[in-house]
Short mmCIF file of C-alpha atoms and ligand atoms in Angstrom, two decimals:
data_model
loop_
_atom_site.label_atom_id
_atom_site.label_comp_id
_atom_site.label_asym_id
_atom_site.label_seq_id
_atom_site.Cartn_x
_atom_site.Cartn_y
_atom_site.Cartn_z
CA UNK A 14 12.59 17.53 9.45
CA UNK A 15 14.00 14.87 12.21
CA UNK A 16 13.49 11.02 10.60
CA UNK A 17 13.90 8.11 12.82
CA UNK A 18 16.88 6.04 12.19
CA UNK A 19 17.73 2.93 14.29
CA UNK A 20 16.96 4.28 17.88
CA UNK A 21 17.72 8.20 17.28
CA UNK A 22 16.21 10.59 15.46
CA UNK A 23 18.56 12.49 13.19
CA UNK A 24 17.73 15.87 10.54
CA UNK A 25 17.24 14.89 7.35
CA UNK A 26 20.61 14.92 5.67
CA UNK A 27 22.23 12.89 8.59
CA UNK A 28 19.58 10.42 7.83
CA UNK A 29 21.65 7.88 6.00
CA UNK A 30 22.21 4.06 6.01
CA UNK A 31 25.48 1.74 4.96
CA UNK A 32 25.89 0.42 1.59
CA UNK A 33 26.25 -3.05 2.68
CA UNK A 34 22.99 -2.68 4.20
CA UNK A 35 21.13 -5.83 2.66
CA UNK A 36 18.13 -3.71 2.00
CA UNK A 37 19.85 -1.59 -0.85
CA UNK A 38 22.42 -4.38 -2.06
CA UNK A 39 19.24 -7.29 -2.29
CA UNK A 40 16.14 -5.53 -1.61
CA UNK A 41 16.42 -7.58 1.57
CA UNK A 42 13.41 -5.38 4.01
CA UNK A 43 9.92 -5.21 4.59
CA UNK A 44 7.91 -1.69 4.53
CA UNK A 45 5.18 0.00 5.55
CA UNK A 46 3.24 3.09 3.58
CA UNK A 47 0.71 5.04 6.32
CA UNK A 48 -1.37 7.82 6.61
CA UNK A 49 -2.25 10.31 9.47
CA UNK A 50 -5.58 11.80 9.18
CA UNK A 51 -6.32 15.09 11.84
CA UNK A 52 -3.57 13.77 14.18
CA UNK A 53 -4.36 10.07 13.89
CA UNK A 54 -2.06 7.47 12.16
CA UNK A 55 -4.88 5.49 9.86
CA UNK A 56 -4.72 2.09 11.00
CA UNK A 57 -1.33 1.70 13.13
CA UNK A 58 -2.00 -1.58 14.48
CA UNK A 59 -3.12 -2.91 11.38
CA UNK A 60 -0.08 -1.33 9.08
CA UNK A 61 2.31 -2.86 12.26
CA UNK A 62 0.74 -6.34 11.92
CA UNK A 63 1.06 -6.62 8.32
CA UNK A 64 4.80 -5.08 8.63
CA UNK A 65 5.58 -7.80 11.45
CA UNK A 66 4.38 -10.79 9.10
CA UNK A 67 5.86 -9.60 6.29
CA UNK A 68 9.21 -10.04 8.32
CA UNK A 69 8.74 -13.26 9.19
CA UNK A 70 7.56 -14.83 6.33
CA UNK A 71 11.44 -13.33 4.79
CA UNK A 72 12.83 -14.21 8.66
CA UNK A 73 13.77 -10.62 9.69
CA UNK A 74 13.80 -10.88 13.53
CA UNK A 75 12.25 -7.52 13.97
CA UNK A 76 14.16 -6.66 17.51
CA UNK A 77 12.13 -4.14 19.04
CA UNK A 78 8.29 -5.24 20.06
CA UNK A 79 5.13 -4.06 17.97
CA UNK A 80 4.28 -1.29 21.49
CA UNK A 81 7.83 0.03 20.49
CA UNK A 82 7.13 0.03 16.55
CA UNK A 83 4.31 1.91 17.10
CA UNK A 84 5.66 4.36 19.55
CA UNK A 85 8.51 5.25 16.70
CA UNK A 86 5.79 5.74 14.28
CA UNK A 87 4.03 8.09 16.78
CA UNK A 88 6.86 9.55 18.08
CA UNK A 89 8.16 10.26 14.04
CA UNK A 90 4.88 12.08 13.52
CA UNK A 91 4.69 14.17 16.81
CA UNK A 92 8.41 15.52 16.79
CA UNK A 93 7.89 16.78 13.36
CA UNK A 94 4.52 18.38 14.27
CA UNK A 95 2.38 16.47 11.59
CA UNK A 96 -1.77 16.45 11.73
CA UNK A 97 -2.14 14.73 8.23
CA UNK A 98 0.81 13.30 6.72
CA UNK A 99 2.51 10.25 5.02
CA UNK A 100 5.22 8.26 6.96
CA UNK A 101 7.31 5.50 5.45
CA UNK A 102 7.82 2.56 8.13
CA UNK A 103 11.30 0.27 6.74
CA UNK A 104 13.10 -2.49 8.36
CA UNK A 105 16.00 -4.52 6.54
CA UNK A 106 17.51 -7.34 7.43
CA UNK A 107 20.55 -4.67 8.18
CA UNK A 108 24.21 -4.27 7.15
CA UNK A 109 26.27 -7.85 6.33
CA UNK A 110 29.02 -8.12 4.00
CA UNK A 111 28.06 -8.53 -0.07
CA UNK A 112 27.19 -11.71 -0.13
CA UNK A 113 23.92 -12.31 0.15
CA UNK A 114 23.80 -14.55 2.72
CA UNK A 115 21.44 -13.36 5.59
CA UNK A 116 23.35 -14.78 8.43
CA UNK A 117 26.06 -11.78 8.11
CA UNK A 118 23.26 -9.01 8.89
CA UNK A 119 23.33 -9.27 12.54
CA UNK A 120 20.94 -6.54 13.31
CA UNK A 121 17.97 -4.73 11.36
CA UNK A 122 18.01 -1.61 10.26
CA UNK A 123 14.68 0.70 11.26
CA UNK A 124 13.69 3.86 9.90
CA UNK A 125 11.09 6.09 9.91
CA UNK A 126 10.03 9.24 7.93
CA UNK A 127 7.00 11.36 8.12
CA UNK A 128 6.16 14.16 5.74
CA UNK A 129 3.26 16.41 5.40
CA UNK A 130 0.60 15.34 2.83
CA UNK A 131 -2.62 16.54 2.89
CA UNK A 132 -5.98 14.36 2.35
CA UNK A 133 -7.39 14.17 -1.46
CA UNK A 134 -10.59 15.07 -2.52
CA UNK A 135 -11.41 12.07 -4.81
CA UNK A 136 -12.48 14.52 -7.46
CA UNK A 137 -10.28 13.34 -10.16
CA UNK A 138 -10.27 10.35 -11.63
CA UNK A 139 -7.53 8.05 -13.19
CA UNK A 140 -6.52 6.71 -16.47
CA UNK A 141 -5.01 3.00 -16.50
CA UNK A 142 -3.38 0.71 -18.64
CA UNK A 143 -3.37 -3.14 -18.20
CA UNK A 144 0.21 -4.03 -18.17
CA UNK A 145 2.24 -6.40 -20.23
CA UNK A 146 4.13 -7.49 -16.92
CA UNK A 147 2.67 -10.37 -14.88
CA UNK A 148 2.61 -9.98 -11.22
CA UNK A 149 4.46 -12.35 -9.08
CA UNK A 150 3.01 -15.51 -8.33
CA UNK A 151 2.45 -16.01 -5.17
CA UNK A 152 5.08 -19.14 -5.00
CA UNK A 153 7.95 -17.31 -6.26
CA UNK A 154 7.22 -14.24 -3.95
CA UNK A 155 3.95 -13.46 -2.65
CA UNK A 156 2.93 -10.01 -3.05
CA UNK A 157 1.42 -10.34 0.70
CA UNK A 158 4.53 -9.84 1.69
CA UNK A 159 5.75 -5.90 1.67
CA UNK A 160 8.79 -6.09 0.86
CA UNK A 161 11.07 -3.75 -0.44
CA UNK A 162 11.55 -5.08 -3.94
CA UNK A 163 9.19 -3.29 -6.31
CA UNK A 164 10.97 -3.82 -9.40
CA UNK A 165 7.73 -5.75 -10.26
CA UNK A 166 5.54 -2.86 -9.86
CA UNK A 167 8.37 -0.47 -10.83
CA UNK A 168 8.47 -2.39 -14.80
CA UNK A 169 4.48 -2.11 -14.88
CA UNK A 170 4.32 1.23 -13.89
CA UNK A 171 7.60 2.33 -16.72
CA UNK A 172 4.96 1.38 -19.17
CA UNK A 173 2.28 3.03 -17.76
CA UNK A 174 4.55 5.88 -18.08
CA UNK A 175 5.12 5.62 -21.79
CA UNK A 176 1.60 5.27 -22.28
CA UNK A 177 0.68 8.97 -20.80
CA UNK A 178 -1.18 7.42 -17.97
CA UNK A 179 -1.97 7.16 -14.53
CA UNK A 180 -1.65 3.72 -13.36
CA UNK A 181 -1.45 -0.09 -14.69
CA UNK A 182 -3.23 -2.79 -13.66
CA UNK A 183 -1.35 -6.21 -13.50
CA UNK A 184 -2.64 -9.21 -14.36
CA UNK A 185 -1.78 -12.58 -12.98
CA UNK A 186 0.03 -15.86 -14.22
CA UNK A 187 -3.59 -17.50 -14.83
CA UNK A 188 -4.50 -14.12 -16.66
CA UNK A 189 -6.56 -13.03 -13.65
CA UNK A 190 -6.68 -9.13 -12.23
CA UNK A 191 -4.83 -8.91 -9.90
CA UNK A 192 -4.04 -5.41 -8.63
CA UNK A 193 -2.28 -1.74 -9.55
CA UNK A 194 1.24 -1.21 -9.18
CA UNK A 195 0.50 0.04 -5.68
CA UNK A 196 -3.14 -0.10 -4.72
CA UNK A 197 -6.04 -2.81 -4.86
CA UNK A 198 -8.63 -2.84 -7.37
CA UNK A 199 -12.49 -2.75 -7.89
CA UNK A 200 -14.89 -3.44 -9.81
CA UNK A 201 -18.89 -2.56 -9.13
CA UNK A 202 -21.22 -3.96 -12.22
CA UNK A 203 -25.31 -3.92 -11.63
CA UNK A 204 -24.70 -2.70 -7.89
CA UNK A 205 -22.28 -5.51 -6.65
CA UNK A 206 -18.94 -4.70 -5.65
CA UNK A 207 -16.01 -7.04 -6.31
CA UNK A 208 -12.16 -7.61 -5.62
CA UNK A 209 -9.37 -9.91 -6.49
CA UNK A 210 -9.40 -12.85 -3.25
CA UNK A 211 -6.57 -12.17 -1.08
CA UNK A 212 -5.29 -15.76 -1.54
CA UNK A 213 -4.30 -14.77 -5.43
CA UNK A 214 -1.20 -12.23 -6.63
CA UNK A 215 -2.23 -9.19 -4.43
CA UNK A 216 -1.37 -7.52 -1.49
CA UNK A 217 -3.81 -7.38 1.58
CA UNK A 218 -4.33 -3.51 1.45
CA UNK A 219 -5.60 -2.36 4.26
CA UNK A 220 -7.43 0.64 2.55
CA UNK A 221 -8.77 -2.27 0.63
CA UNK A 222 -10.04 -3.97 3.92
CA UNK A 223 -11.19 -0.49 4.99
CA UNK A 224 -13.30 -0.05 1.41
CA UNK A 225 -15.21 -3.54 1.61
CA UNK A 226 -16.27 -2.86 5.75
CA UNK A 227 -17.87 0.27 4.91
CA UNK A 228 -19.36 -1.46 1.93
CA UNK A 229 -20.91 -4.20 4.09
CA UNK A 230 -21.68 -1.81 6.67
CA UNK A 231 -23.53 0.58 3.50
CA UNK A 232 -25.57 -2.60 3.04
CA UNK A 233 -23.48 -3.57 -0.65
CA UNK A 234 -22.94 -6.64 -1.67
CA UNK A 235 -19.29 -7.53 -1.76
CA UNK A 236 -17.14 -10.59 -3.44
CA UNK A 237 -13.75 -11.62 -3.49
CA UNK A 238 -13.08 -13.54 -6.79
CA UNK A 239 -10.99 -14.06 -9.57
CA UNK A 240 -11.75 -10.83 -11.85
CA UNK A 241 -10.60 -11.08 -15.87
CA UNK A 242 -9.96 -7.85 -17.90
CA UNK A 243 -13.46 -8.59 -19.29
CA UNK A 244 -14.76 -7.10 -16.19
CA UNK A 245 -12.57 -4.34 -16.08
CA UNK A 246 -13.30 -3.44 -19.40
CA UNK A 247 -17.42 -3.99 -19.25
CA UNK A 248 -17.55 -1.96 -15.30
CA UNK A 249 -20.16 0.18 -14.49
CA UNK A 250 -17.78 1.34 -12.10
CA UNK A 251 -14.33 0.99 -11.50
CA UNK A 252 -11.75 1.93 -8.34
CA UNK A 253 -8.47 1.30 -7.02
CA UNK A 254 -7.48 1.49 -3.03
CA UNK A 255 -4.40 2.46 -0.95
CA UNK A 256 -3.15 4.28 1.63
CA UNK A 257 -1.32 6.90 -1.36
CA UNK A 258 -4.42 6.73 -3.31
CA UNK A 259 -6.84 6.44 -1.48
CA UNK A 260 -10.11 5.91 -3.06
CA UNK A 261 -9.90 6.77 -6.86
CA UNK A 262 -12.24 6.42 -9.85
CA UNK A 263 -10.66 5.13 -12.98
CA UNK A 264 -12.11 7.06 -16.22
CA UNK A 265 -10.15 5.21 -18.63
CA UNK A 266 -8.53 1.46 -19.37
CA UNK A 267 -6.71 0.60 -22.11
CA UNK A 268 -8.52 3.54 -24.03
CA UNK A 269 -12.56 1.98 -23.22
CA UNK A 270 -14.32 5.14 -20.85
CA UNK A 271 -16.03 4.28 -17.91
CA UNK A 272 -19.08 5.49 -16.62
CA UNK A 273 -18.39 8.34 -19.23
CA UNK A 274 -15.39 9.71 -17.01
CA UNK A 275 -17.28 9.97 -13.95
CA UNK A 276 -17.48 8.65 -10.49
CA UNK A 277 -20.16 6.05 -10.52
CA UNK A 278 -22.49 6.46 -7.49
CA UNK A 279 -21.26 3.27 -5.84
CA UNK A 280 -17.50 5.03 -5.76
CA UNK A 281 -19.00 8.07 -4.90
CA UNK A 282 -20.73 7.08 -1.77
CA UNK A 283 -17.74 5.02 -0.03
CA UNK A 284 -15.56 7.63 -1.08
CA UNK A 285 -17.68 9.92 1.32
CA UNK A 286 -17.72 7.39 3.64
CA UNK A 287 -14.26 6.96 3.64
CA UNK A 288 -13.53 10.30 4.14
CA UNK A 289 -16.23 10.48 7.40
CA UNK A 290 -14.24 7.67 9.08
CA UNK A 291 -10.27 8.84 7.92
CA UNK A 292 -9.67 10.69 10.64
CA UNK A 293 -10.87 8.63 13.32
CA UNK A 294 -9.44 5.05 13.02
CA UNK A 295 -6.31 4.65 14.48
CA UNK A 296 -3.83 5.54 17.15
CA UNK A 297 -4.30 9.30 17.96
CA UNK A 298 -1.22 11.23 18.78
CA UNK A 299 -1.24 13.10 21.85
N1 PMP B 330 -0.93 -3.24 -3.63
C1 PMP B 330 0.34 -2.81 -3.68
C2 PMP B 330 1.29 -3.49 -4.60
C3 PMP B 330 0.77 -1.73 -2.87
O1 PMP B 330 2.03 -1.30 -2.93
C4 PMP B 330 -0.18 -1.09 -2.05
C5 PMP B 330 0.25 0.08 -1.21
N2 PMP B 330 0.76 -0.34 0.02
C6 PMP B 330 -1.50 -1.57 -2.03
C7 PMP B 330 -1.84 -2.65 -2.84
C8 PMP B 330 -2.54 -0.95 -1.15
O2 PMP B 330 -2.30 -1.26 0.21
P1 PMP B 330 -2.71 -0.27 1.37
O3 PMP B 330 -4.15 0.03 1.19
O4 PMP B 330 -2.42 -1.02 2.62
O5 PMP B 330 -1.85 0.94 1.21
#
């Protein structure tokens, strides 16, 4: 397996990066999570964009342009012979000294690995928790931005781990839904279809994005607002997005059964939908 690292790609055990690279010592980088679907990355320009303004709302001066970005992202999938796969996209502010003062990284560190991962079927479903942990407000550090601190997600999802399940839900500071430890969430109660806003404690997934145009396109009604556990709990369906995930039916939260374990027919038909257009939005390798 060759993996990109900052201009060269190397095999993996000569991947490596400094420990005074402010990315390990602070959590001090920006990321991206993408899929490739029959030989085309799901979504490149999109998953660049939202990787570029993650790193300037933390001031990362990115230096290569987005055409380059892209072209290492391309260029990690086609040297290692990928059709569908998973490729983690990181940039950190780079190496400094341990302080944490970003002046002293004077260059940022790039990588890029691809590995093979095949498409799901969406035929099993998830159980959830709603977590204890709060997700981060958005004005001490706005889960729109990517970044590479996930201890946030990291606590909720220790927790879903003791409770033998899939996946936690977070809830905002106001009490408000606000999304999984790594994917968006649904909800779809008498036929309308609806999602935290993007202004609140959530990141703008892109699978989410994705989920809500074939919606409209379906003909659904779909709404961004606030969402309270109430809703989760009282669904006719429920779903979580992301490029891992997907587009999953939860059977379970916080031990009530949804739509008695099954994948309501709402989920069911963008599911199918998704899967139709997977493997045909994006940049195609060639
Ligand atoms: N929320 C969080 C916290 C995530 O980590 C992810 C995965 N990137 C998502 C939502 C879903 O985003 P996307 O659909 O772009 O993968």
């Amino acid at each position: 397996m060759k993996i990109y690292v900052n201009g060269e790609f190397v095999n993996k055990e000569d991947a490596k990066v400094s420990v005074y690279d402010h990315g390990l010592l602070y959590g001090d980088g920006v990321f991206e999570g993408i899929r490739a679907y029959e030989g085309v990355i799901f979504k490149l320009k999109e998953h660049i964009d939202r990787l570029y303004e993650s790193a300037i709302s933390l001031d990362i001066k990115i230096d290569i342009s987005r055409e380059e970005m892209s072209k290492v992202v391309i260029d990690t999938v086609k040297i290692n012979e990928l059709n569908d796969a998973y490729i983690r996209l990181v940039v950190t502010r780079g190496v400094g000294d341990l302080g944490l003062d970003p002046r002293k990284c004077l260059k940022p560190t790039i990588f890029c690995i691809a590995e093979p991962m095949n498409p799901l079927l969406g035929d099993q479903g998830i159980k959830t928790i709603v977590s204890g942990i709060r997700r981060l407000p958005v004005d001490v550090l706005n889960p729109a931005v990517k970044s590479l601190n996930y201890l946030n997600s990291i606590l909720a999802k220790i927790q879903a781990n003791a409770a033998g399940v899939n996946e936690a839900f977070l809830l905002d500071r106001n009490g408000y839904v606000a999304e999984g430890t790594g994917d968006n969430v649904f909800v779809v109660k008498n036929g309308i279809i609806r999602t935290p806003p993007v202004s609140t404690s959530v990141l703008r997934g892109i699978t989410r994005d994705t989920a809500i145009e074939l919606a409209i396109e379906a003909g659904y009604t779909v709404l961004e607002e606030n969402l309270t556990l109430h809703d989760l709990y009282t669904a006719d369906e429920l779903f979580i997005t992301g490029t891992a995930a997907e587009l999953i039916h939860v059977i379970e939260i916080d031990g009530r059964i949804i739509n008695n374990g099954e994948a309501g027919e709402i989920t069911k038909d963008l599911l199918s939908r998704f899967i139709e257009i997977r493997g045909k939005i994006g940049a195609k390798i060639e």
